[in-house]
């Protein structure tokens, strides 16, 4: 059984100006990572909807996409929590 990619990799996004509060924009910054996370969520939803509506019989691809999106979301939440904890620790330094 061969594994089939859900979608080919997207071309790199052109650099964009910094967003609000000096957020780093572009494919290499935090905003780019959030955009990638959103893309994984959208792909997982589309793959799941295709299986549920009968447009696709590839349940394995839908499950892999859902797991990939779920793990990415868990990583993002853990990263956020670590950043908040680091900020709180630094702010307590006299």
Coordinates of C-alpha atoms in Angstrom, one line a residue:
X1 CA 0.0 0.0 0.0
X2 CA 1.5 3.3 -1.0
X3 CA 1.1 6.5 1.0
X4 CA -0.4 9.3 -1.1
X5 CA 0.4 13.0 -0.2
X6 CA -2.7 15.0 0.5
X7 CA -1.4 18.1 -1.2
X8 CA 1.9 19.1 -2.7
X9 CA 4.0 21.6 -0.6
X10 CA 3.0 25.2 -1.2
X11 CA 5.5 27.6 -2.7
X12 CA 7.1 29.9 -0.1
X13 CA 5.1 33.0 0.7
X14 CA 6.6 36.4 -0.3
X15 CA 7.8 38.5 2.7
X16 CA 5.2 40.7 4.2
X17 CA 5.5 43.7 6.5
X18 CA 5.5 43.3 10.2
X19 CA 2.1 43.0 11.8
X20 CA 0.6 44.5 14.9
X21 CA 2.9 45.0 18.0
X22 CA 6.0 44.3 15.9
X23 CA 5.1 40.7 15.2
X24 CA 7.5 39.0 12.8
X25 CA 5.8 38.3 9.5
X26 CA 6.6 36.1 6.6
X27 CA 7.1 32.4 6.2
X28 CA 10.0 32.3 8.7
X29 CA 8.3 34.1 11.5
X30 CA 5.8 33.3 14.2
X31 CA 2.9 34.5 12.0
X32 CA 4.1 32.1 9.2
X33 CA 4.1 29.2 11.6
X34 CA 0.5 30.0 12.7
X35 CA -0.4 30.2 9.0
X36 CA 1.1 26.7 8.5
X37 CA -0.9 25.4 11.5
X38 CA -4.1 26.8 10.1
X39 CA -3.3 25.2 6.7
X40 CA -2.9 21.8 8.4
X41 CA -6.2 22.3 10.2
X42 CA -7.9 23.2 6.9
X43 CA -6.4 20.2 5.1
X44 CA -7.5 17.9 7.9
X45 CA -11.0 19.2 7.8
X46 CA -11.2 18.9 4.0
X47 CA -9.9 15.4 4.0
X48 CA -12.4 14.4 6.8
X49 CA -15.3 16.0 4.9
X50 CA -14.3 14.2 1.7
X51 CA -14.4 10.9 3.5
X52 CA -17.7 11.6 5.3
X53 CA -19.5 12.8 2.2
X54 CA -18.2 9.8 0.1
X55 CA -16.0 11.9 -2.2
X56 CA -13.0 10.0 -1.1
X57 CA -12.5 6.4 0.2
X58 CA -9.0 7.1 1.5
X59 CA -9.7 7.0 5.3
X60 CA -6.0 6.6 6.1
X61 CA -5.1 9.9 4.5
X62 CA -7.8 11.7 6.4
X63 CA -6.6 10.1 9.7
X64 CA -3.0 11.1 9.0
X65 CA -4.0 14.6 8.2
X66 CA -6.1 14.9 11.4
X67 CA -3.3 13.5 13.5
X68 CA -0.8 15.8 11.9
X69 CA -3.0 18.8 12.6
X70 CA -3.7 17.7 16.1
X71 CA 0.0 17.2 17.0
X72 CA 0.9 20.6 15.4
X73 CA -1.8 22.3 17.6
X74 CA -0.5 20.5 20.7
X75 CA 3.0 21.7 19.9
X76 CA 1.8 25.3 19.4
X77 CA 0.0 25.3 22.7
X78 CA 3.0 23.9 24.5
X79 CA 5.2 26.5 22.9
X80 CA 2.8 29.2 23.9
X81 CA 2.8 28.0 27.5
X82 CA 6.6 27.8 27.6
X83 CA 6.9 31.3 26.3
X84 CA 4.4 32.6 28.9
X85 CA 6.3 30.8 31.7
X86 CA 9.6 32.2 30.5
X87 CA 8.2 35.7 30.4
X88 CA 6.8 35.3 33.9
X89 CA 10.2 34.1 35.1
X90 CA 12.0 36.9 33.5
X91 CA 9.6 39.5 34.8
X92 CA 10.2 38.3 38.4
X93 CA 14.0 39.0 38.2
X94 CA 14.8 42.0 40.3

